[in-house]
mmCIF file of C-alpha atoms in Angstrom:
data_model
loop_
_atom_site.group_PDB
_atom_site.id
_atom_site.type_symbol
_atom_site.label_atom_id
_atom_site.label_comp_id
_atom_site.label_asym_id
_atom_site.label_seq_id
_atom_site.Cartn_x
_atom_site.Cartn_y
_atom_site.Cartn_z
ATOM 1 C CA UNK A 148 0.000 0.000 0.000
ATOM 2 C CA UNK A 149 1.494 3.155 -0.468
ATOM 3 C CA UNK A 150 1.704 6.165 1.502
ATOM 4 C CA UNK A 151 0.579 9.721 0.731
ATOM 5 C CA UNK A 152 3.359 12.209 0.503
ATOM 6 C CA UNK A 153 2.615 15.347 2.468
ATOM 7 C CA UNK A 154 2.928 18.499 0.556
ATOM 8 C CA UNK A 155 5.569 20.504 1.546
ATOM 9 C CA UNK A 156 3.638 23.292 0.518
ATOM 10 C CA UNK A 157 2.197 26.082 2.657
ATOM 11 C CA UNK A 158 -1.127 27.134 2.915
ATOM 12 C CA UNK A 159 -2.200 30.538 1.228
ATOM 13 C CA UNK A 160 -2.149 33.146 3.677
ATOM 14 C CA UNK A 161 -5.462 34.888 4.335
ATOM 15 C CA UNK A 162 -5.653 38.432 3.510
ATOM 16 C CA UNK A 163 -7.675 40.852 6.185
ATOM 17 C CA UNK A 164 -8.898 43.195 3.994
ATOM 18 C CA UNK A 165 -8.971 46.625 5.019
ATOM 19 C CA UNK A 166 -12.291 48.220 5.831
ATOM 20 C CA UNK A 167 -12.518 51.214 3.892
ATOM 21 C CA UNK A 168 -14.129 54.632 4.887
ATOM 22 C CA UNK A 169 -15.020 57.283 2.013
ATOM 23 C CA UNK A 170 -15.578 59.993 2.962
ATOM 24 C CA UNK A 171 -17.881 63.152 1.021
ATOM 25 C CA UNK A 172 -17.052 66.395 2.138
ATOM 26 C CA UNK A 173 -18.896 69.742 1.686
ATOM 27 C CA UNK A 174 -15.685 72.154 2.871
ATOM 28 C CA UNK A 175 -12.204 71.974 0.820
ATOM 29 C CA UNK A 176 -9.600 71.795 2.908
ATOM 30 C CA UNK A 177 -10.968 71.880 7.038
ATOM 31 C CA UNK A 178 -12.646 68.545 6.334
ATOM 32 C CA UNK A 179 -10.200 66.654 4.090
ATOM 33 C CA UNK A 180 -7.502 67.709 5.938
ATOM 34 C CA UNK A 181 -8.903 66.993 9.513
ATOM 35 C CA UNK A 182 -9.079 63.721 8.486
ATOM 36 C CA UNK A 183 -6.286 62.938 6.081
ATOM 37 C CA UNK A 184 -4.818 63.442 9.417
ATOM 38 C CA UNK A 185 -6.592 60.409 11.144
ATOM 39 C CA UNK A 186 -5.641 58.650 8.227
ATOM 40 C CA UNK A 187 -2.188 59.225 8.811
ATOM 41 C CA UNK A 188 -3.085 58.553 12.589
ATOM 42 C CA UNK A 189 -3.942 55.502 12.449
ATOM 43 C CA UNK A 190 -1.464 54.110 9.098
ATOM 44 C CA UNK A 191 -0.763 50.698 9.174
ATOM 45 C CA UNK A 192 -3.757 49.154 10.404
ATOM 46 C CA UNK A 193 -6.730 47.899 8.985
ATOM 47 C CA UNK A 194 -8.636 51.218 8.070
ATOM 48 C CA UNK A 195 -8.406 53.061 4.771
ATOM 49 C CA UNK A 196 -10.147 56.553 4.904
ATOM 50 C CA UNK A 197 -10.536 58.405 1.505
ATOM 51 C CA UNK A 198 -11.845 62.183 2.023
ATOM 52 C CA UNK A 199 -13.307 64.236 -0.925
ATOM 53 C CA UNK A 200 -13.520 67.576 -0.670
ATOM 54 C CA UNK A 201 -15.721 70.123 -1.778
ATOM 55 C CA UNK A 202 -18.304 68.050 -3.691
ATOM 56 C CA UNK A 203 -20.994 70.900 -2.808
ATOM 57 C CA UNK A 204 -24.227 71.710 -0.516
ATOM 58 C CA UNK A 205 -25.792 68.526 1.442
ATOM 59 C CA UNK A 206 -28.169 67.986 -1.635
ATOM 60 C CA UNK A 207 -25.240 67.381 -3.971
ATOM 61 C CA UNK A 208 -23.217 65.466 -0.894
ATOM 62 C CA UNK A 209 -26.138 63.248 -0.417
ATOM 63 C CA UNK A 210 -26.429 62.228 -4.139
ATOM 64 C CA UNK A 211 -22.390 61.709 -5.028
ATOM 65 C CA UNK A 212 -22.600 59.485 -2.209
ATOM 66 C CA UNK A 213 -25.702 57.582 -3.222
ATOM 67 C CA UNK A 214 -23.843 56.943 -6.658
ATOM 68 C CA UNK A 215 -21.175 55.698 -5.206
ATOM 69 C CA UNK A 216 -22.544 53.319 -3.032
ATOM 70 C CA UNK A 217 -24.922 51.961 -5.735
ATOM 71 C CA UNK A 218 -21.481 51.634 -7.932
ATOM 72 C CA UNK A 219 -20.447 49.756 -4.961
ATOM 73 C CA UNK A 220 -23.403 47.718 -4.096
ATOM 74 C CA UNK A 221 -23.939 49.245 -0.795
ATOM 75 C CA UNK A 222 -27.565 50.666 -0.913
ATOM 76 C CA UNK A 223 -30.432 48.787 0.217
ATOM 77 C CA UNK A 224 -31.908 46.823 -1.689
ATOM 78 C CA UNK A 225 -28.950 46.650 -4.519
ATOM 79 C CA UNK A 226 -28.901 43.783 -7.509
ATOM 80 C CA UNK A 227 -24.751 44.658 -7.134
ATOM 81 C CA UNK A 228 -23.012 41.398 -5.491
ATOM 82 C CA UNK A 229 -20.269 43.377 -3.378
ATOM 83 C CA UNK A 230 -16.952 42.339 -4.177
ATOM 84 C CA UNK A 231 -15.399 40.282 -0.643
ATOM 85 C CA UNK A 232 -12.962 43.265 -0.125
ATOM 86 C CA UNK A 233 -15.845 45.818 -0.398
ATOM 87 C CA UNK A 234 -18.465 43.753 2.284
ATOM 88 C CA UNK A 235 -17.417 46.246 5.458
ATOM 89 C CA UNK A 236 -16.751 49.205 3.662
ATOM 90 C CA UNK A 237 -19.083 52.402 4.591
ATOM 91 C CA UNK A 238 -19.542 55.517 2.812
ATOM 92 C CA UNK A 239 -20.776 58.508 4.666
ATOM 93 C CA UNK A 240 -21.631 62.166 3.781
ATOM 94 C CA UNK A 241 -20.112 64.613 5.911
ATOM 95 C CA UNK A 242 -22.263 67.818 5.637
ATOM 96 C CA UNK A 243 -23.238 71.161 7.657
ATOM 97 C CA UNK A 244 -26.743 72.748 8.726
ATOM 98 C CA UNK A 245 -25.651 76.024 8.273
ATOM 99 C CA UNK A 246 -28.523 77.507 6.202
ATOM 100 C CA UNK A 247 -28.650 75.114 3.499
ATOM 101 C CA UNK A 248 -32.394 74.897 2.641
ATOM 102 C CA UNK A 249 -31.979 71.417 1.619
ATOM 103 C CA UNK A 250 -30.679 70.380 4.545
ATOM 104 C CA UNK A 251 -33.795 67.931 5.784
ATOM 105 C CA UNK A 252 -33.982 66.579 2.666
ATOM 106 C CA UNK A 253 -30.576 65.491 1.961
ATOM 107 C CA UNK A 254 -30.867 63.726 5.434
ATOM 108 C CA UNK A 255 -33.475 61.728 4.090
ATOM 109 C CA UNK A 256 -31.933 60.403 1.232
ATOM 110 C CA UNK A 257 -29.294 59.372 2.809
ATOM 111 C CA UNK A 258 -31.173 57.201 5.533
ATOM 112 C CA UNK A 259 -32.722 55.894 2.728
ATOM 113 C CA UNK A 260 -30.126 54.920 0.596
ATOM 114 C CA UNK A 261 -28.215 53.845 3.787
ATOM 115 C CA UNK A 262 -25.434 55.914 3.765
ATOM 116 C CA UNK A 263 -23.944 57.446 7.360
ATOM 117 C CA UNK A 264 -24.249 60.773 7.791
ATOM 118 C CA UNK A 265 -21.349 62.850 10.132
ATOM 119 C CA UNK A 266 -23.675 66.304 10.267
ATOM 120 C CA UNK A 267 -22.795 69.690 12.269
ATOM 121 C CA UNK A 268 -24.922 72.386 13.302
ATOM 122 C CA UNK A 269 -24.007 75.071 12.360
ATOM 123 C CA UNK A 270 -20.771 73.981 10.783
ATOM 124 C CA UNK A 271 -17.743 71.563 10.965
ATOM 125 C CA UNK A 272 -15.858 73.988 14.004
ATOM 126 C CA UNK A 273 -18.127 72.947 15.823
ATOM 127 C CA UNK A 274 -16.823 69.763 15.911
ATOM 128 C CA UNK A 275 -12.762 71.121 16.006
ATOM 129 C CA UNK A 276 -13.754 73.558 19.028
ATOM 130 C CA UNK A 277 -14.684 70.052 21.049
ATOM 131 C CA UNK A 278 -11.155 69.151 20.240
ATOM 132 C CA UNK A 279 -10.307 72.325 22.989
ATOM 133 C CA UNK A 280 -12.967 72.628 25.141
ATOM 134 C CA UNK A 281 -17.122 72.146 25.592
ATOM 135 C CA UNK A 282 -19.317 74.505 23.966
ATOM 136 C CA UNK A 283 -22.791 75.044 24.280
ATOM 137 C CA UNK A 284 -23.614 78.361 22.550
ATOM 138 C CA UNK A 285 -25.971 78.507 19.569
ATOM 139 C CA UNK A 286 -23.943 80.782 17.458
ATOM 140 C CA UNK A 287 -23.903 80.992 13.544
ATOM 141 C CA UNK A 288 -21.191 80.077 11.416
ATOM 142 C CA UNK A 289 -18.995 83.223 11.189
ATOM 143 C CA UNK A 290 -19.498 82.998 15.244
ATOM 144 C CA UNK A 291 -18.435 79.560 15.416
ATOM 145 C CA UNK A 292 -15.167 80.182 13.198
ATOM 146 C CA UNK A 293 -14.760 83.417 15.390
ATOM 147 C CA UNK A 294 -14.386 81.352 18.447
ATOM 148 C CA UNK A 295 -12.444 78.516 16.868
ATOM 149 C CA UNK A 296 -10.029 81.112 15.427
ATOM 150 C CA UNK A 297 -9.675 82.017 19.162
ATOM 151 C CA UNK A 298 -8.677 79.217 20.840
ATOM 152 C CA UNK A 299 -5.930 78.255 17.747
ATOM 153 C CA UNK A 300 -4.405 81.448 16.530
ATOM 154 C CA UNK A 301 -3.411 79.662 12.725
ATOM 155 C CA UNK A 302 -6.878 79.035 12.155
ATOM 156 C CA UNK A 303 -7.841 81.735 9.526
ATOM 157 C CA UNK A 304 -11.147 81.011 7.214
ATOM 158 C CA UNK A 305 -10.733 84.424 5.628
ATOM 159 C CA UNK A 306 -7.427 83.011 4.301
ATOM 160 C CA UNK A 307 -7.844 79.411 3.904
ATOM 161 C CA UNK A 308 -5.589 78.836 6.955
ATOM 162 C CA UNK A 309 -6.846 75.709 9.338
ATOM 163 C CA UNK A 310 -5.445 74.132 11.926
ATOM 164 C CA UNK A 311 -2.734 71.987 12.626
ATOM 165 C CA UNK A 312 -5.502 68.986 12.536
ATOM 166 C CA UNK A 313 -2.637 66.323 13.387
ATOM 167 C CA UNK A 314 -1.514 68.302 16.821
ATOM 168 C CA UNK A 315 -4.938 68.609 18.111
ATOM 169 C CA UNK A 316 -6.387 64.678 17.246
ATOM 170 C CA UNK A 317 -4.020 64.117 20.712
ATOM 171 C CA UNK A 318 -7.923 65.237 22.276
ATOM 172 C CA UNK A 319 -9.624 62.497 19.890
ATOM 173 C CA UNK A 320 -11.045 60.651 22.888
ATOM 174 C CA UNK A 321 -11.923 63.801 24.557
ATOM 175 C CA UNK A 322 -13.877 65.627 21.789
ATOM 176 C CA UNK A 323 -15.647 62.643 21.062
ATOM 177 C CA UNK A 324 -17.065 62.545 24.650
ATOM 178 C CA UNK A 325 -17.753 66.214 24.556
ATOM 179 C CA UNK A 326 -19.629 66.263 21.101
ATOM 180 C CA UNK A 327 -21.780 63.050 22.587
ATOM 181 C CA UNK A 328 -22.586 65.170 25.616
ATOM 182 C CA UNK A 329 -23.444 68.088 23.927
ATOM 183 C CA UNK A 330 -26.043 65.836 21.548
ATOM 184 C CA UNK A 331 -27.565 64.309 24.753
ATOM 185 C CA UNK A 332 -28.174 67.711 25.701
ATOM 186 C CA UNK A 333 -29.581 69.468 22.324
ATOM 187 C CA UNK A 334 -32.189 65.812 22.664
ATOM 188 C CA UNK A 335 -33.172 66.998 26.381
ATOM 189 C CA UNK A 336 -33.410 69.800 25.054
ATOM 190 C CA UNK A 337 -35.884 68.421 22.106
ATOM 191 C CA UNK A 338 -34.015 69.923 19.980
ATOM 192 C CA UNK A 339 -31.206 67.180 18.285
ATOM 193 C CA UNK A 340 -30.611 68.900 15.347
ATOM 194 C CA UNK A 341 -30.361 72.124 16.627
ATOM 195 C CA UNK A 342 -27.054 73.965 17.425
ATOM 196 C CA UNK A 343 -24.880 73.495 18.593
ATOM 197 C CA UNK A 344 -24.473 69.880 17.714
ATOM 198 C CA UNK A 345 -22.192 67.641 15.736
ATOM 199 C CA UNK A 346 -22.358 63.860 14.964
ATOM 200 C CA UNK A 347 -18.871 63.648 13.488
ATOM 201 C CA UNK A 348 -17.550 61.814 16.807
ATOM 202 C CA UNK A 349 -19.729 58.774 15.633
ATOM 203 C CA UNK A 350 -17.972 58.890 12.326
ATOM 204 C CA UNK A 351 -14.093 58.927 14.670
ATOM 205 C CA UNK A 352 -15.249 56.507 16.805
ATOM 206 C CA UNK A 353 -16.026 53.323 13.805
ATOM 207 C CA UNK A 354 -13.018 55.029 12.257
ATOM 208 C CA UNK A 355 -11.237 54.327 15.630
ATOM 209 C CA UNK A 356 -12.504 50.638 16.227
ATOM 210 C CA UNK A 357 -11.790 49.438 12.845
ATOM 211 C CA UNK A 358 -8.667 50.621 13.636
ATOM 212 C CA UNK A 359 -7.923 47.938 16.587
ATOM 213 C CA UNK A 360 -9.213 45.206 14.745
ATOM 214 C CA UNK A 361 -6.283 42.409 14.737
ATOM 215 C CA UNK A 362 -4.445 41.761 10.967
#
């Protein structure tokens, strides 16, 4: 009888694919830059983040994103068999109240394609400020920015300037709790959409725990 040589061969290794975030952005530079630096923050591990910038108002935001994700096969109800590397992947739309007059809408197309939404009342600083300190004061825009440009002296928005977004993600984990405080408190106050509010630390936070997932 003979015997069964063993092959000396070794198995295929298994690939963890990365899980990928894409990111559409209404501002040009605060946004993509903020986090191109948590990219950079968290290089080497299982997270991919790919920020477009200035795609347009939330109406716009919310469509470019729909088309992508029905490229993609991520929408509900989708004919699109999603490719193995593309199962986990999420695509959200990263948008501001401000005085957009499409705002509600855009909102709603997005829940019902399925696509995350990271949305600040009245605009992205809202969301950096946490990064410093709490803040609870229902300014507008040009207030907010005021404020911002305050507490970080190279902040400019009349010149483009922003921050130095990779020095101040040290207060990640900090802004995140401060942002979900300040939510809890604009819903107690029945107001969850109002401002201030942002729900950006909910996109940081998946971005954070895909991060710690084991290769």
């Amino acid at each position: 009888m003979s015997r069964r040589i063993p092959s000396l061969s070794r198995p295929a290794a298994k690939v963890t694919p990365k899980k990928k975030f894409i990111l559409y952005c209404e501002g040009k530079n605060t946004e993509p830059d903020y986090f191109n630096a948590l990219k950079v923050l968290f290089k080497g591990t299982l997270v991919e983040v790919e920020a477009i910038g200035a795609v347009g108002d939330p109406s716009k935001i919310a469509e470019t994103a729909s088309d992508r994700a029905q490229e993609m096969g991520l929408t509900r109800g989708s004919r699109k068999k999603r490719d193995s590397f593309e199962e986990k992947d999420e695509i959200w739309a990263v948008f501001d109240r401000d005085e957009h007059p499409h705002f509600d809408q855009a909102l709603r197309v997005c829940e019902g394609k399925g696509i995350n939404v990271a949305r600040s009342n009245p605009c992205f600083e809202i969301w950096l400020i946490l990064h410093f300190d709490d803040f609870h004061k229902p300014h507008d825009r040009h207030e907010v920015q005021k404020h911002l440009k305050s507490l970080c002296a190279q902040y400019d928005p009349s010149k483009g300037k922003t921050l130095d977004c990779a020095a101040v993600l040290k207060d990640l984990a900090k802004a995140q709790d401060r942002a979900e405080r300040q939510l809890k408190r604009r819903e107690e106050e029945g107001v969850p959409y109002g401002a201030p509010s942002t729900t950006v630390f909910q996109l940081t936070r998946k971005i954070a725990e895909a991060a710690t997932q084991k290769k």
